[in-house]
């Protein structure tokens, strides 16, 4: 394991791991109305303001924490046994599910008994659960009956991030412009319920993924990000995939999608699920395609259906399903610069053309809904016809598919199945807003989940940036989740550093959107950072940031000595010309002379400084 994912010493099993915590950080839990609602957060302890800046105590900062118990020093995780269950009791006490004796999908059963893959099998096989006959176990179904589940209460606490205690830091927050979203000052469990009932937010939480720490995706909540991982036919082992998942949540991934297409997809997914505290999404058509030897035309509804059940019983929380790619849409892509770039989309387009009939995903949609509600798997309706170039942005194929996705959303909602909608892709800045507006209108405000979008095609090697620009914009307009794009996009498979940079880049986009929308408390972290910056509290600046290690490294490159960490100037301007230092000098001067009016202080100060400057030269600020 890497430096960040530390092996546990001594008597514990060799597969036991901890994720390196962030500096000056501590894992805390906020308890809800019952003892088994324990909501994790990261508390960052800040140092005191230096004496000559006022010697204040700085309150701690609480930030959203996706890292699970891997950062809890009191919990040992053995990857072979999986995480402890957060939700098992909540699921059981609803009394609407039953434990099955074993997998009810043919493939799942076969993998469980196949001696050839026995060595890859997850050690602790758990029995799958399913809704009892006639029951619907989706969070949307409960919400629509007015039931507030423990999951909903958990989420309300999580979204608030102890804002009450951070009011001081949050003071002076800009109001923001949320384009008509209705973000409340305090998130209540009832608000969570009503948003889920309305279909404006989803809680991806399969009953077979009890290890999950509940989270929500919706435009009235914090903007979330997804990180993709997955082996391909060429590379990587199960252990590597689990490690990538841990790495992704360590840097702040809110959900992880397992896009594996190579060997042992079933086993890899089991290991990931049993060890993941965040929702796991998949694209089931990828595995279905593997089962028919990669020939799209050989796919059948029966094979697809069996794959859905197989994955639902393992605990996958949301499925990307490209049911919006209809036969009559395919010719609309003929004149495109880049055709169909979606993997799932191209598989379905090929199937439709080969059989010259309507897609089986579309014709069997209601049967898919029946499966989704028996396990509470959420739909992520795929954008199989998203534009793959600036040239193709917002064309008839893309918007034709979006209209179909709107139609399917309404069918899913008739079944109380939670639904979000996937979006583009490649879109220039000025054409992004209409994507959001059209999605809200067509899909009844179901959450939007976009891939970027990339705002230009000219920068291979920098597509985390070309796409984060689009992601920040669409997040501001109301997109609920942003699917990261790494700098290897269009070039190769991302390595660990690419994943880290991709996630941090998307945390920036999501947070920029939260600030712009005026999410309550979003600005607290910025305010804490700016205050630390003004007061030259270097350690705090590193620790408050999204990537403390990198910030520290960069600072060390210029000013490596420990003493520089308390220096009252920064490495950009040096001790002589630091603007922060100059304005503090002006403030001190005003206080010393008893000058109340800032403008007057500035004037008097400036006059004096100018005189001093002329007499002594530029060295007047050199008092360090
Ligand atoms: C997100 C929004 N639009 C597409 N995505 C992601 O792209 C989706 O969630 C999944 O991770 C991946 C699916 O790619 P294809 O099969 O559409 O290329
Ligand atoms: Fe692309």
Tab-separated table of C-alpha atoms in Angstrom, residues 103-372:
chain	number	residue	atom	x	y	z
A	103	UNK	CA	-28.043	-14.652	-5.109
A	104	UNK	CA	-31.131	-14.865	-7.297
A	105	UNK	CA	-29.298	-13.914	-10.502
A	106	UNK	CA	-27.942	-16.797	-12.519
A	107	UNK	CA	-24.560	-15.176	-12.917
A	108	UNK	CA	-24.271	-14.288	-9.222
A	109	UNK	CA	-25.039	-17.854	-8.243
A	110	UNK	CA	-22.587	-19.244	-10.733
A	111	UNK	CA	-19.772	-16.978	-9.503
A	112	UNK	CA	-20.450	-18.067	-5.949
A	113	UNK	CA	-19.966	-21.735	-6.785
A	114	UNK	CA	-17.335	-21.535	-9.521
A	115	UNK	CA	-14.090	-23.142	-8.231
A	116	UNK	CA	-12.088	-21.257	-10.868
A	117	UNK	CA	-12.706	-17.904	-9.151
A	118	UNK	CA	-12.814	-19.170	-5.563
A	119	UNK	CA	-9.467	-17.539	-4.721
A	120	UNK	CA	-10.819	-14.104	-5.666
A	121	UNK	CA	-14.031	-14.354	-3.692
A	122	UNK	CA	-14.705	-11.930	-0.892
A	123	UNK	CA	-14.097	-13.716	2.386
A	124	UNK	CA	-17.298	-12.869	4.195
A	125	UNK	CA	-20.156	-13.663	1.890
A	126	UNK	CA	-23.290	-11.888	2.986
A	127	UNK	CA	-26.759	-12.934	2.013
A	128	UNK	CA	-28.561	-10.472	-0.251
A	129	UNK	CA	-31.807	-8.793	0.765
A	130	UNK	CA	-34.754	-7.857	-1.360
A	131	UNK	CA	-38.075	-6.120	-0.767
A	132	UNK	CA	-40.824	-8.431	0.404
A	133	UNK	CA	-43.439	-9.073	-2.263
A	134	UNK	CA	-45.573	-6.011	-2.881
A	135	UNK	CA	-43.157	-3.628	-1.136
A	136	UNK	CA	-41.155	-0.712	-2.471
A	137	UNK	CA	-38.059	0.071	-0.406
A	138	UNK	CA	-36.886	3.263	-2.112
A	139	UNK	CA	-36.170	6.368	-0.059
A	140	UNK	CA	-38.498	8.183	-2.443
A	141	UNK	CA	-41.317	5.818	-1.558
A	142	UNK	CA	-40.872	6.470	2.167
A	143	UNK	CA	-40.543	10.193	1.554
A	144	UNK	CA	-43.779	10.297	-0.381
A	145	UNK	CA	-45.578	8.663	2.538
A	146	UNK	CA	-44.254	11.370	4.824
A	147	UNK	CA	-41.735	9.093	6.526
A	148	UNK	CA	-38.436	10.629	7.649
A	149	UNK	CA	-35.915	7.800	7.571
A	150	UNK	CA	-32.721	7.743	9.679
A	151	UNK	CA	-30.876	8.183	6.364
A	152	UNK	CA	-32.662	11.523	5.837
A	153	UNK	CA	-31.880	12.760	9.325
A	154	UNK	CA	-28.233	11.711	8.911
A	155	UNK	CA	-28.022	13.711	5.688
A	156	UNK	CA	-29.538	16.837	7.240
A	157	UNK	CA	-26.854	16.835	9.945
A	158	UNK	CA	-24.143	16.124	7.375
A	159	UNK	CA	-25.142	18.951	5.044
A	160	UNK	CA	-25.207	21.490	7.873
A	161	UNK	CA	-21.584	20.819	8.887
A	162	UNK	CA	-22.067	22.353	12.341
A	163	UNK	CA	-22.816	25.702	10.759
A	164	UNK	CA	-24.214	26.962	14.045
A	165	UNK	CA	-20.735	26.731	15.571
A	166	UNK	CA	-19.114	28.358	12.564
A	167	UNK	CA	-21.372	31.426	12.402
A	168	UNK	CA	-18.503	33.635	13.444
A	169	UNK	CA	-16.475	32.502	10.419
A	170	UNK	CA	-19.414	32.651	8.136
A	171	UNK	CA	-20.215	36.274	9.018
A	172	UNK	CA	-20.311	38.560	6.057
A	173	UNK	CA	-21.040	35.805	3.574
A	174	UNK	CA	-22.113	37.099	0.193
A	175	UNK	CA	-25.757	36.306	-0.559
A	176	UNK	CA	-25.123	34.423	-3.799
A	177	UNK	CA	-27.378	33.915	-6.795
A	178	UNK	CA	-28.845	30.443	-7.066
A	179	UNK	CA	-30.950	30.827	-10.221
A	180	UNK	CA	-34.214	30.156	-8.458
A	181	UNK	CA	-33.118	27.212	-6.298
A	182	UNK	CA	-34.585	27.261	-2.792
A	183	UNK	CA	-31.683	26.646	-0.444
A	184	UNK	CA	-32.695	27.033	3.219
A	185	UNK	CA	-30.429	28.510	5.911
A	186	UNK	CA	-30.615	25.314	7.923
A	187	UNK	CA	-31.195	21.900	6.375
A	188	UNK	CA	-33.802	19.951	8.327
A	189	UNK	CA	-34.643	16.259	8.007
A	190	UNK	CA	-38.090	17.343	6.848
A	191	UNK	CA	-36.539	19.409	4.074
A	192	UNK	CA	-34.504	16.393	2.966
A	193	UNK	CA	-37.674	14.304	2.940
A	194	UNK	CA	-39.633	16.834	0.916
A	195	UNK	CA	-36.884	17.224	-1.695
A	196	UNK	CA	-36.635	13.457	-2.145
A	197	UNK	CA	-40.435	13.135	-2.346
A	198	UNK	CA	-40.496	15.881	-4.974
A	199	UNK	CA	-37.813	14.079	-6.996
A	200	UNK	CA	-35.496	17.081	-6.754
A	201	UNK	CA	-32.903	15.088	-4.813
A	202	UNK	CA	-31.849	11.462	-4.517
A	203	UNK	CA	-30.276	9.396	-1.744
A	204	UNK	CA	-28.400	6.613	-3.530
A	205	UNK	CA	-28.559	3.849	-0.902
A	206	UNK	CA	-29.096	0.237	-1.916
A	207	UNK	CA	-30.414	-1.947	0.931
A	208	UNK	CA	-27.545	-4.315	0.092
A	209	UNK	CA	-24.963	-1.618	0.811
A	210	UNK	CA	-25.518	-1.170	4.562
A	211	UNK	CA	-21.909	0.010	4.979
A	212	UNK	CA	-22.879	3.255	3.252
A	213	UNK	CA	-22.730	6.636	5.014
A	214	UNK	CA	-25.819	8.342	3.532
A	215	UNK	CA	-25.439	11.378	1.281
A	216	UNK	CA	-27.723	13.358	-0.998
A	217	UNK	CA	-27.579	14.660	-4.561
A	218	UNK	CA	-29.812	17.621	-5.401
A	219	UNK	CA	-29.591	21.239	-6.406
A	220	UNK	CA	-30.619	22.562	-2.986
A	221	UNK	CA	-27.747	20.725	-1.328
A	222	UNK	CA	-23.955	20.982	-1.525
A	223	UNK	CA	-22.682	20.183	-5.024
A	224	UNK	CA	-21.220	16.674	-5.110
A	225	UNK	CA	-18.462	15.115	-7.207
A	226	UNK	CA	-17.952	11.635	-8.613
A	227	UNK	CA	-14.658	9.919	-9.355
A	228	UNK	CA	-14.424	7.017	-11.788
A	229	UNK	CA	-12.250	3.971	-11.462
A	230	UNK	CA	-12.125	0.602	-13.109
A	231	UNK	CA	-9.835	-1.985	-14.483
A	232	UNK	CA	-9.677	-2.700	-18.158
A	233	UNK	CA	-8.732	-5.877	-19.956
A	234	UNK	CA	-5.077	-4.859	-19.770
A	235	UNK	CA	-4.370	-3.740	-16.252
A	236	UNK	CA	-4.862	-3.926	-12.529
A	237	UNK	CA	-5.849	-6.287	-9.764
A	238	UNK	CA	-8.684	-6.319	-7.236
A	239	UNK	CA	-6.429	-4.867	-4.557
A	240	UNK	CA	-5.452	-2.010	-6.813
A	241	UNK	CA	-9.087	-1.172	-7.508
A	242	UNK	CA	-9.952	-1.130	-3.794
A	243	UNK	CA	-6.933	1.054	-3.165
A	244	UNK	CA	-8.056	3.461	-5.900
A	245	UNK	CA	-11.481	3.716	-4.273
A	246	UNK	CA	-9.868	4.540	-0.917
A	247	UNK	CA	-7.626	7.081	-2.583
A	248	UNK	CA	-10.644	8.693	-4.252
A	249	UNK	CA	-12.612	9.110	-1.022
A	250	UNK	CA	-9.494	10.290	0.796
A	251	UNK	CA	-9.332	13.311	-1.489
A	252	UNK	CA	-13.070	13.966	-1.238
A	253	UNK	CA	-14.944	11.910	-3.838
A	254	UNK	CA	-18.637	11.861	-2.827
A	255	UNK	CA	-19.438	8.842	-4.972
A	256	UNK	CA	-17.284	6.413	-6.920
A	257	UNK	CA	-18.228	4.718	-10.155
A	258	UNK	CA	-16.737	1.313	-10.903
A	259	UNK	CA	-16.403	1.196	-14.670
A	260	UNK	CA	-14.494	-2.091	-14.821
A	261	UNK	CA	-14.666	-3.955	-18.082
A	262	UNK	CA	-11.907	-6.530	-17.742
A	263	UNK	CA	-11.744	-9.841	-15.938
A	264	UNK	CA	-13.363	-10.579	-12.588
A	265	UNK	CA	-15.744	-7.634	-12.622
A	266	UNK	CA	-18.078	-9.370	-10.184
A	267	UNK	CA	-15.391	-10.067	-7.577
A	268	UNK	CA	-13.772	-6.644	-7.913
A	269	UNK	CA	-17.119	-4.969	-7.319
A	270	UNK	CA	-17.814	-7.084	-4.237
A	271	UNK	CA	-14.504	-6.009	-2.661
A	272	UNK	CA	-15.143	-2.380	-3.488
A	273	UNK	CA	-18.692	-2.384	-2.143
A	274	UNK	CA	-17.875	-4.107	1.120
A	275	UNK	CA	-15.193	-1.526	1.804
A	276	UNK	CA	-16.859	1.622	0.505
A	277	UNK	CA	-18.545	4.206	2.750
A	278	UNK	CA	-19.683	6.201	-0.321
A	279	UNK	CA	-22.318	5.246	-2.907
A	280	UNK	CA	-21.023	3.080	-5.738
A	281	UNK	CA	-22.370	3.507	-9.252
A	282	UNK	CA	-21.904	1.208	-12.255
A	283	UNK	CA	-22.850	0.957	-15.917
A	284	UNK	CA	-24.398	-2.549	-16.065
A	285	UNK	CA	-24.363	-2.688	-19.869
A	286	UNK	CA	-20.553	-2.936	-19.724
A	287	UNK	CA	-20.715	-6.198	-17.812
A	288	UNK	CA	-23.612	-7.478	-19.900
A	289	UNK	CA	-21.442	-6.891	-22.974
A	290	UNK	CA	-18.601	-8.916	-21.421
A	291	UNK	CA	-21.040	-11.773	-20.911
A	292	UNK	CA	-21.767	-11.936	-24.659
A	293	UNK	CA	-18.132	-11.761	-25.648
A	294	UNK	CA	-18.164	-8.082	-26.566
A	295	UNK	CA	-20.686	-8.367	-29.389
A	296	UNK	CA	-23.284	-5.640	-28.931
A	297	UNK	CA	-25.797	-7.270	-31.259
A	298	UNK	CA	-25.736	-10.431	-29.122
A	299	UNK	CA	-27.094	-8.582	-26.080
A	300	UNK	CA	-30.564	-9.535	-24.894
A	301	UNK	CA	-32.993	-8.157	-22.369
A	302	UNK	CA	-32.659	-11.388	-20.362
A	303	UNK	CA	-28.885	-11.068	-20.027
A	304	UNK	CA	-29.194	-7.400	-19.125
A	305	UNK	CA	-31.920	-8.134	-16.583
A	306	UNK	CA	-29.831	-10.833	-14.914
A	307	UNK	CA	-26.931	-8.378	-14.708
A	308	UNK	CA	-29.111	-5.762	-13.042
A	309	UNK	CA	-30.248	-8.269	-10.412
A	310	UNK	CA	-26.717	-9.545	-9.902
A	311	UNK	CA	-25.408	-6.028	-9.250
A	312	UNK	CA	-28.436	-4.905	-7.218
A	313	UNK	CA	-27.938	-7.869	-4.890
A	314	UNK	CA	-24.287	-6.973	-4.431
A	315	UNK	CA	-25.299	-3.470	-3.349
A	316	UNK	CA	-24.649	-1.079	-6.236
A	317	UNK	CA	-26.327	2.210	-5.333
A	318	UNK	CA	-26.953	3.689	-8.762
A	319	UNK	CA	-27.007	2.394	-12.315
A	320	UNK	CA	-26.168	4.359	-15.435
A	321	UNK	CA	-28.741	3.149	-17.947
A	322	UNK	CA	-28.665	4.553	-21.471
A	323	UNK	CA	-32.393	4.072	-22.080
A	324	UNK	CA	-32.704	7.414	-23.873
A	325	UNK	CA	-30.850	6.237	-26.978
A	326	UNK	CA	-33.788	5.354	-29.230
A	327	UNK	CA	-33.659	3.940	-32.732
A	328	UNK	CA	-34.877	7.160	-34.343
A	329	UNK	CA	-32.165	9.200	-32.594
A	330	UNK	CA	-29.302	7.315	-34.194
A	331	UNK	CA	-29.514	8.923	-37.667
A	332	UNK	CA	-29.341	12.342	-35.969
A	333	UNK	CA	-25.714	11.606	-35.119
A	334	UNK	CA	-24.680	10.946	-38.738
A	335	UNK	CA	-23.598	14.505	-39.485
A	336	UNK	CA	-21.711	14.973	-36.261
A	337	UNK	CA	-18.030	15.802	-36.133
A	338	UNK	CA	-17.422	13.147	-33.444
A	339	UNK	CA	-20.397	10.762	-33.706
A	340	UNK	CA	-21.281	8.887	-30.520
A	341	UNK	CA	-18.583	9.122	-27.851
A	342	UNK	CA	-20.463	7.467	-25.001
A	343	UNK	CA	-19.411	3.867	-24.555
A	344	UNK	CA	-22.874	2.796	-23.357
A	345	UNK	CA	-24.499	4.963	-26.018
A	346	UNK	CA	-22.532	3.391	-28.828
A	347	UNK	CA	-23.304	-0.135	-27.592
A	348	UNK	CA	-27.026	0.642	-27.630
A	349	UNK	CA	-26.907	2.447	-30.976
A	350	UNK	CA	-25.176	-0.554	-32.490
A	351	UNK	CA	-27.781	-2.902	-31.013
A	352	UNK	CA	-30.667	-0.774	-32.339
A	353	UNK	CA	-29.191	-0.664	-35.833
A	354	UNK	CA	-28.285	-4.373	-35.892
A	355	UNK	CA	-31.826	-5.400	-34.959
A	356	UNK	CA	-33.544	-2.411	-36.402
A	357	UNK	CA	-35.883	-2.255	-33.456
A	358	UNK	CA	-36.387	-0.005	-30.462
A	359	UNK	CA	-33.816	-0.324	-27.641
A	360	UNK	CA	-34.677	-3.031	-25.089
A	361	UNK	CA	-33.769	-0.612	-22.334
A	362	UNK	CA	-36.569	1.651	-23.521
A	363	UNK	CA	-39.169	-1.061	-24.159
A	364	UNK	CA	-38.475	-2.810	-20.823
A	365	UNK	CA	-38.173	0.363	-18.792
A	366	UNK	CA	-41.036	-0.407	-16.417
A	367	UNK	CA	-39.577	-3.838	-15.657
A	368	UNK	CA	-36.288	-2.135	-14.861
A	369	UNK	CA	-38.195	0.118	-12.438
A	370	UNK	CA	-39.556	-2.980	-10.683
A	371	UNK	CA	-35.998	-4.176	-10.041
A	372	UNK	CA	-34.808	-0.732	-8.918
